[in-house]
Amino acid sequence: MRLGSGSGLQWLGAAALLLAALWLRSGLLLLAAGLVALVAGVVALWRRFGLSRLTYERHFQQNRCFPGEPVTLTVTVTNRKVLPLTYLVVEESVPVALEVESRRLHFQSRARGRLRMRFSLGWYQRVERRLTVRAARRGAYRLGPAVVAAGDPFGWAEQRMEVAPSDLLIVYPRVVPLEEVGLPAQRPFGDLASRDRLFADPLRFAGVREYRPGDPLNQVHWKATAATGELQVRLLDPSASLGLAVFLNTWSYERFWEGDDADALEAGVTLAASIVGWAHEHALPVGLYANGLVYGWGFSLHLPPARGDGVLVQALEGLARLQTGSPQPLWELMAAEVPALPYGTSLVVITRQVGVDLAGAVLRAQRSGRPVTLVVTGPEAEPVPELPGVRVYRVGGEEGLHGAVLAE
């Protein structure tokens, strides 16, 4: 609670006037003393009960959206008492990435501004305002904390209270056609991304059969051969659901403490979201991994390949929450996750830079029977090492994604 400069003096003034009126037997001074006492009582009343039974609430009509989409923000102030509030000011802390239509944000910090709203409420009155909010970019945003200030009609006393932050507004990343981000529309990740291609998964044993000329010797089942006296080979279960696993590198440089390239990261996020959307359109199992902090979720993004709307929504939300700051390099994340992926899964690695360790992880994945497509979002001066058998693209920044095949 904050009091005005005259707080506490009203009663002293009233007492002084009363004594003077009694001493001088002046009716005018007695009336003045009564008026001052009345004002002091009103101020004390507002100071004591101004914020009691007062609630301030705000909520988004929808808490999931894409950049640029309008979202209705409803602000409600309710006065549940007889005492009216002629002066009520709310200062709401708003991320600068959120634009409030027809409202100007006052500076608070580089990341946040202050939205100031004035209200006047009678007894037992509820006031509701609807504002339109648009997000400039993907992210996970909260309003608040808000500061609510109520004062008396004379401006001599003021009370303040703080209201906790609002629920999250999740702003998904952009999802665009692959040709718009510089990738070919037809078979952007090679034949292994096709639903119609069948291949044998060596981890899925289906039985044995007699050896036929041309069968590879490494598929000979020696125990069955010994038992039957004739060469037998393994029968492997073909798999038609090849799918994709997208790996996004949030490190702009080989060492995470060297800094961030925000444009390259946002380009990578847009690419990852668009590739997941493409796989979902083609009914392919798709997974998503990233070595960034995921606000409210944990230290890395880990979504194993799956089909359906659920994995698309999870991937978009994870990318919306994704932040830099994880100490785990992508090559280390790949070393932990790639061996668990089904044989033949196509990998898409999105990164600004390709250091020695990451290049090694890409080649190991390629040689393990999991074809890799590498998408580089950094400047053209950033070198890309020789990666035999790996399809490589280079694309531009977030403001103008474009690409060209470098090698295959």
Coordinates of C-alpha atoms in Angstrom, one line a residue:
M1 CA 0.0 0.0 0.0
R2 CA 1.3 3.5 -0.9
L3 CA -0.1 6.6 0.8
G4 CA -0.2 10.1 -0.6
S5 CA 1.9 12.9 1.0
G6 CA -1.1 14.2 2.9
S7 CA -2.0 10.9 4.5
G8 CA -2.3 11.0 8.2
L9 CA -2.5 14.8 8.3
Q10 CA -6.2 15.0 7.6
W11 CA -7.1 13.9 11.1
L12 CA -4.6 16.3 12.7
G13 CA -6.0 19.2 10.6
A14 CA -9.6 18.2 11.6
A15 CA -8.5 18.1 15.3
A16 CA -6.8 21.5 15.1
L17 CA -9.8 23.1 13.4
L18 CA -12.1 21.6 16.0
L19 CA -10.0 22.9 18.9
A20 CA -9.9 26.3 17.2
A21 CA -13.7 26.3 16.7
L22 CA -14.3 25.4 20.3
W23 CA -11.8 28.0 21.6
L24 CA -13.2 30.8 19.3
R25 CA -16.7 29.5 19.4
S26 CA -16.8 29.8 15.6
G27 CA -19.5 27.8 13.8
L28 CA -17.6 28.3 10.5
L29 CA -14.5 26.7 11.9
L30 CA -16.6 23.9 13.3
L31 CA -18.1 23.2 9.9
A32 CA -14.7 23.2 8.3
A33 CA -13.5 20.8 11.0
G34 CA -16.4 18.5 10.2
L35 CA -15.7 18.6 6.4
V36 CA -12.0 17.8 7.0
A37 CA -13.0 14.9 9.3
L38 CA -15.4 13.6 6.6
V39 CA -12.7 13.7 4.0
A40 CA -10.3 12.0 6.4
G41 CA -12.9 9.3 7.0
V42 CA -13.4 8.7 3.3
V43 CA -9.7 8.5 2.7
A44 CA -9.3 6.0 5.6
L45 CA -12.2 4.0 4.3
W46 CA -10.7 3.7 0.8
R47 CA -7.3 3.0 2.2
R48 CA -8.7 0.1 4.3
F49 CA -11.2 -1.4 1.9
G50 CA -10.3 -0.2 -1.6
L51 CA -8.8 -3.5 -2.8
S52 CA -10.9 -5.8 -0.7
R53 CA -13.3 -8.1 -2.6
L54 CA -11.8 -6.8 -5.9
T55 CA -10.7 -9.3 -8.5
Y56 CA -8.7 -8.9 -11.7
E57 CA -8.7 -11.7 -14.3
R58 CA -7.6 -12.1 -17.9
H59 CA -7.7 -15.1 -20.2
F60 CA -7.1 -15.8 -23.9
Q61 CA -10.1 -17.1 -25.8
Q62 CA -7.7 -19.6 -27.4
N63 CA -4.3 -20.5 -26.0
R64 CA -2.8 -22.0 -29.2
C65 CA -2.2 -20.0 -32.4
F66 CA 0.2 -19.3 -35.3
P67 CA 2.1 -16.0 -35.8
G68 CA -0.1 -13.2 -37.0
E69 CA -3.4 -14.8 -36.0
P70 CA -5.7 -12.6 -33.9
V71 CA -6.4 -13.9 -30.4
T72 CA -9.0 -12.3 -28.2
L73 CA -7.8 -11.4 -24.7
T74 CA -10.6 -10.8 -22.2
V75 CA -9.9 -8.6 -19.2
T76 CA -12.4 -8.6 -16.3
V77 CA -12.4 -6.4 -13.2
T78 CA -15.1 -7.2 -10.5
N79 CA -15.9 -5.0 -7.5
R80 CA -17.8 -7.2 -5.0
K81 CA -18.5 -4.6 -2.3
V82 CA -20.6 -1.5 -1.6
L83 CA -17.6 0.9 -1.8
P84 CA -17.3 2.2 -5.4
L85 CA -13.9 2.6 -7.0
T86 CA -13.6 5.9 -9.0
Y87 CA -9.9 5.4 -9.6
L88 CA -8.5 2.0 -10.6
V89 CA -5.4 1.5 -12.8
V90 CA -4.0 -1.8 -14.0
E91 CA -0.5 -2.1 -15.3
E92 CA -0.1 -5.5 -17.1
S93 CA 3.4 -6.8 -18.1
V94 CA 3.2 -7.9 -21.7
P95 CA 6.0 -9.6 -23.8
V96 CA 7.0 -7.3 -26.6
A97 CA 6.5 -10.1 -29.1
L98 CA 2.7 -9.7 -28.5
E99 CA 1.0 -6.7 -30.2
V100 CA -2.1 -5.4 -28.5
E101 CA -4.2 -3.7 -31.2
S102 CA -5.0 0.0 -30.6
R103 CA -2.8 0.0 -27.5
R104 CA 0.6 1.4 -26.9
L105 CA 3.0 -0.5 -24.6
H106 CA 5.2 1.5 -22.2
F107 CA 8.8 0.5 -21.9
Q108 CA 9.6 -2.0 -19.2
S109 CA 12.6 -3.9 -20.5
R110 CA 14.0 -5.2 -23.8
A111 CA 11.7 -8.2 -23.6
R112 CA 8.6 -6.8 -22.0
G113 CA 6.4 -3.7 -22.0
R114 CA 3.6 -2.4 -19.8
L115 CA 0.0 -2.1 -20.9
R116 CA -1.9 0.5 -18.8
M117 CA -5.7 0.3 -18.4
R118 CA -7.9 2.6 -16.4
F119 CA -11.3 1.6 -14.8
S120 CA -14.0 3.2 -12.8
L121 CA -16.4 0.8 -11.0
G122 CA -19.5 1.3 -9.0
W123 CA -20.7 -0.9 -6.2
Y124 CA -21.0 -4.6 -7.1
Q125 CA -20.1 -3.8 -10.7
R126 CA -18.2 -6.0 -13.2
V127 CA -16.4 -4.5 -16.1
E128 CA -15.2 -6.6 -19.1
R129 CA -12.9 -5.5 -21.9
R130 CA -11.9 -7.4 -25.0
L131 CA -8.6 -6.8 -26.6
T132 CA -7.1 -8.3 -29.8
V133 CA -3.6 -9.7 -29.5
R134 CA -1.3 -10.9 -32.3
A135 CA 2.0 -12.7 -31.9
A136 CA 4.9 -11.6 -34.1
R137 CA 6.8 -14.9 -33.7
R138 CA 6.6 -18.4 -32.3
G139 CA 7.1 -18.8 -28.5
A140 CA 5.4 -19.5 -25.2
Y141 CA 4.2 -16.3 -23.6
R142 CA 2.6 -15.2 -20.3
L143 CA 1.0 -11.9 -19.3
G144 CA 1.9 -10.5 -16.0
P145 CA 2.5 -10.1 -13.2
A146 CA 0.0 -7.3 -13.2
V147 CA -0.1 -4.4 -10.7
V148 CA -3.6 -3.2 -9.7
A149 CA -3.8 0.3 -8.0
A150 CA -6.9 1.8 -6.4
G151 CA -7.1 5.3 -4.9
D152 CA -9.6 7.5 -3.1
P153 CA -11.5 10.2 -5.0
F154 CA -9.1 12.9 -3.7
G155 CA -5.9 11.2 -4.7
W156 CA -4.5 11.2 -1.2
A157 CA -4.1 7.5 -0.7
E158 CA -3.4 4.5 -2.9
Q159 CA -3.4 0.8 -2.5
R160 CA -1.6 -1.7 -4.7
M161 CA -1.7 -5.4 -5.2
E162 CA 0.1 -7.8 -7.5
V163 CA -1.8 -10.4 -9.6
A164 CA 0.0 -13.6 -10.7
P165 CA 0.9 -14.2 -14.4
S166 CA -1.7 -15.6 -16.8
D167 CA -1.8 -19.0 -18.4
L168 CA 0.5 -19.6 -21.4
L169 CA -0.2 -18.5 -24.9
I170 CA 1.5 -21.0 -27.2
V171 CA 2.4 -19.6 -30.6
Y172 CA 3.3 -22.3 -33.1
P173 CA 6.1 -21.9 -35.6
R174 CA 5.3 -21.2 -39.2
V175 CA 4.5 -24.3 -41.4
V176 CA 5.2 -23.7 -45.1
P177 CA 5.5 -25.9 -48.2
L178 CA 8.9 -27.4 -48.6
E179 CA 9.5 -25.7 -51.9
E180 CA 9.2 -22.3 -50.1
V181 CA 12.0 -23.2 -47.8
G182 CA 14.3 -24.2 -50.7
L183 CA 13.7 -28.0 -50.6
P184 CA 12.5 -29.9 -53.7
A185 CA 8.8 -30.7 -53.7
Q186 CA 9.4 -34.2 -55.1
R187 CA 11.3 -36.8 -52.9
P188 CA 13.1 -34.1 -50.8
F189 CA 14.7 -36.8 -48.7
G190 CA 15.3 -39.5 -51.3
D191 CA 13.6 -42.8 -52.0
L192 CA 13.8 -43.9 -48.4
A193 CA 11.1 -41.4 -47.5
S194 CA 8.6 -43.1 -49.8
R195 CA 5.7 -45.0 -48.2
D196 CA 5.7 -47.5 -51.1
R197 CA 9.3 -48.8 -50.8
L198 CA 9.7 -52.0 -48.9
F199 CA 12.9 -53.0 -47.3
A200 CA 14.1 -55.7 -44.9
D201 CA 14.6 -54.8 -41.2
P202 CA 17.5 -56.9 -39.8
L203 CA 16.1 -56.4 -36.3
R204 CA 12.8 -58.0 -37.2
F205 CA 13.4 -61.8 -37.6
A206 CA 10.5 -63.6 -39.3
G207 CA 11.9 -67.2 -39.8
V208 CA 14.2 -69.1 -42.1
R209 CA 14.2 -70.5 -45.7
E210 CA 16.5 -72.5 -48.0
Y211 CA 19.4 -70.6 -49.4
R212 CA 19.0 -69.3 -53.0
P213 CA 21.8 -68.1 -55.3
G214 CA 22.5 -64.5 -54.7
D215 CA 21.5 -64.4 -51.0
P216 CA 24.1 -62.5 -49.0
L217 CA 26.2 -64.8 -46.8
N218 CA 25.8 -62.6 -43.8
Q219 CA 22.1 -63.6 -43.8
V220 CA 22.9 -67.4 -43.4
H221 CA 21.3 -68.8 -40.3
W222 CA 24.1 -71.2 -39.1
K223 CA 22.1 -72.9 -36.4
A224 CA 19.3 -73.8 -38.8
T225 CA 21.9 -74.9 -41.4
A226 CA 23.5 -77.2 -38.9
A227 CA 20.1 -78.7 -37.8
T228 CA 18.9 -79.3 -41.4
G229 CA 22.2 -80.1 -43.1
E230 CA 21.3 -77.5 -45.8
L231 CA 22.1 -73.8 -46.1
Q232 CA 19.3 -71.8 -44.5
V233 CA 19.0 -68.0 -44.5
R234 CA 17.1 -65.6 -42.3
L235 CA 13.7 -64.4 -43.3
L236 CA 13.4 -60.7 -42.4
D237 CA 10.1 -58.9 -41.9
P238 CA 9.8 -56.1 -44.5
S239 CA 8.7 -52.7 -43.2
A240 CA 6.7 -50.3 -45.3
S241 CA 6.5 -47.5 -42.7
L242 CA 9.9 -45.9 -43.2
G243 CA 9.3 -42.5 -41.6
L244 CA 11.5 -39.6 -40.7
A245 CA 13.4 -38.4 -37.6
V246 CA 14.2 -34.7 -37.6
F247 CA 17.2 -33.6 -35.5
L248 CA 17.4 -29.8 -34.9
N249 CA 20.6 -28.2 -33.6
T250 CA 20.0 -25.1 -31.5
W251 CA 23.7 -24.4 -31.2
S252 CA 24.8 -21.7 -33.6
Y253 CA 28.5 -22.5 -33.2
E254 CA 30.5 -25.6 -32.2
R255 CA 30.6 -24.4 -28.6
F256 CA 27.4 -23.2 -27.1
W257 CA 29.0 -20.4 -25.1
E258 CA 30.1 -18.7 -28.3
G259 CA 26.7 -17.1 -28.8
D260 CA 23.5 -17.5 -30.8
D261 CA 22.4 -16.7 -34.4
A262 CA 18.7 -16.0 -33.8
D263 CA 17.9 -15.9 -37.6
A264 CA 19.5 -19.3 -38.2
L265 CA 17.7 -20.8 -35.2
E266 CA 14.3 -19.5 -36.4
A267 CA 15.0 -20.7 -39.9
G268 CA 15.8 -24.1 -38.4
V269 CA 12.6 -24.1 -36.3
T270 CA 10.5 -23.2 -39.4
L271 CA 12.2 -26.0 -41.4
A272 CA 11.7 -28.5 -38.7
A273 CA 8.0 -27.6 -38.4
S274 CA 7.5 -27.7 -42.1
I275 CA 9.2 -31.1 -42.5
V276 CA 7.1 -32.6 -39.7
G277 CA 4.0 -31.1 -41.5
W278 CA 5.1 -32.6 -44.8
A279 CA 5.6 -36.1 -43.2
H280 CA 2.2 -35.8 -41.5
E281 CA 0.6 -34.9 -44.9
H282 CA 2.2 -38.0 -46.4
A283 CA 1.0 -40.3 -43.5
L284 CA 4.6 -41.0 -42.6
P285 CA 5.8 -41.8 -39.0
V286 CA 7.8 -38.7 -38.0
G287 CA 9.8 -37.9 -34.9
L288 CA 11.5 -34.7 -33.6
Y289 CA 14.6 -34.2 -31.5
A290 CA 16.4 -31.0 -30.5
N291 CA 19.2 -30.1 -28.1
G292 CA 17.5 -27.0 -26.7
L293 CA 15.7 -26.2 -23.5
V294 CA 12.0 -26.8 -23.8
Y295 CA 10.0 -24.3 -21.6
G296 CA 8.0 -26.2 -19.1
W297 CA 9.0 -29.6 -20.5
G298 CA 12.7 -30.2 -19.8
F299 CA 16.2 -30.1 -21.2
S300 CA 15.7 -31.5 -24.7
L301 CA 13.0 -32.2 -27.2
H302 CA 12.4 -36.0 -27.6
L303 CA 9.4 -37.2 -29.7
P304 CA 9.9 -40.7 -31.2
P305 CA 8.5 -41.3 -34.7
A306 CA 4.8 -41.8 -34.8
R307 CA 1.8 -41.1 -37.0
G308 CA -1.3 -39.0 -36.5
D309 CA -2.5 -35.6 -35.5
G310 CA -1.1 -36.0 -32.0
V311 CA 2.5 -36.1 -33.0
L312 CA 2.1 -33.1 -35.2
V313 CA 0.5 -31.1 -32.4
Q314 CA 3.2 -32.2 -29.9
A315 CA 6.0 -31.3 -32.4
L316 CA 4.6 -27.8 -33.0
E317 CA 4.1 -27.2 -29.3
G318 CA 7.6 -28.4 -28.6
L319 CA 9.1 -26.1 -31.2
A320 CA 7.0 -23.2 -29.9
R321 CA 8.5 -23.8 -26.4
L322 CA 12.1 -24.4 -27.7
Q323 CA 14.8 -22.1 -26.4
T324 CA 18.6 -22.0 -26.6
G325 CA 20.8 -22.7 -23.6
S326 CA 21.2 -26.5 -23.5
P327 CA 24.8 -27.7 -22.8
Q328 CA 24.2 -30.9 -24.8
P329 CA 25.6 -30.9 -28.3
L330 CA 23.5 -32.4 -31.1
W331 CA 26.0 -35.1 -31.9
E332 CA 25.7 -36.4 -28.3
L333 CA 21.9 -36.4 -28.6
M334 CA 22.2 -38.3 -31.9
A335 CA 24.5 -40.9 -30.3
A336 CA 21.9 -41.6 -27.7
E337 CA 18.8 -41.5 -29.9
V338 CA 19.8 -42.8 -33.4
P339 CA 20.5 -46.5 -32.4
A340 CA 16.9 -46.7 -31.0
L341 CA 15.3 -45.7 -34.3
P342 CA 14.0 -48.4 -36.6
Y343 CA 16.4 -49.6 -39.2
G344 CA 15.9 -47.6 -42.4
T345 CA 14.4 -44.5 -40.8
S346 CA 15.5 -41.4 -42.7
L347 CA 17.2 -38.7 -40.7
V348 CA 17.0 -35.0 -41.4
V349 CA 19.6 -33.0 -39.5
I350 CA 19.1 -29.2 -39.4
T351 CA 22.0 -27.2 -38.2
R352 CA 23.8 -23.8 -38.7
Q353 CA 27.2 -25.3 -38.6
V354 CA 28.8 -28.8 -39.2
G355 CA 31.7 -29.4 -36.9
V356 CA 33.9 -32.5 -36.8
D357 CA 31.9 -34.2 -34.0
L358 CA 28.5 -33.5 -35.8
A359 CA 29.9 -34.7 -39.1
G360 CA 31.0 -37.9 -37.5
A361 CA 27.6 -38.5 -36.0
V362 CA 26.0 -37.9 -39.4
L363 CA 28.3 -40.4 -41.1
R364 CA 27.8 -43.0 -38.4
A365 CA 24.0 -42.7 -38.8
Q366 CA 24.4 -43.0 -42.6
R367 CA 26.5 -46.1 -42.3
S368 CA 24.1 -47.7 -39.8
G369 CA 21.4 -48.0 -42.5
R370 CA 19.6 -44.8 -41.6
P371 CA 19.9 -42.4 -44.6
V372 CA 20.7 -38.8 -43.7
T373 CA 19.7 -35.5 -45.3
L374 CA 21.7 -32.5 -43.9
V375 CA 20.1 -29.1 -44.1
V376 CA 22.5 -26.2 -43.3
T377 CA 21.0 -22.8 -42.3
G378 CA 24.2 -20.9 -41.8
P379 CA 25.9 -18.4 -44.1
E380 CA 27.4 -19.7 -47.3
A381 CA 30.9 -19.0 -45.9
E382 CA 30.3 -21.7 -43.3
P383 CA 32.2 -24.8 -44.6
V384 CA 30.4 -28.1 -45.0
P385 CA 32.8 -31.1 -44.8
E386 CA 32.7 -34.0 -47.3
L387 CA 29.9 -36.4 -46.3
P388 CA 29.8 -39.4 -48.7
G389 CA 26.3 -40.6 -49.4
V390 CA 24.7 -37.7 -47.5
R391 CA 22.2 -35.4 -49.2
V392 CA 23.1 -31.8 -48.3
Y393 CA 21.0 -28.6 -48.7
R394 CA 21.9 -25.1 -47.8
V395 CA 19.0 -22.7 -47.1
G396 CA 18.8 -19.0 -46.2
G397 CA 17.7 -17.2 -43.0
E398 CA 14.2 -16.9 -41.5
E399 CA 13.3 -13.9 -43.6
G400 CA 14.1 -15.5 -46.9
L401 CA 14.6 -19.2 -47.0
H402 CA 16.1 -20.5 -50.2
G403 CA 18.2 -23.5 -51.0
A404 CA 20.3 -25.5 -53.4
V405 CA 21.6 -29.0 -53.4
L406 CA 25.3 -29.0 -52.6
A407 CA 26.0 -32.7 -52.6
E408 CA 24.4 -36.1 -52.7

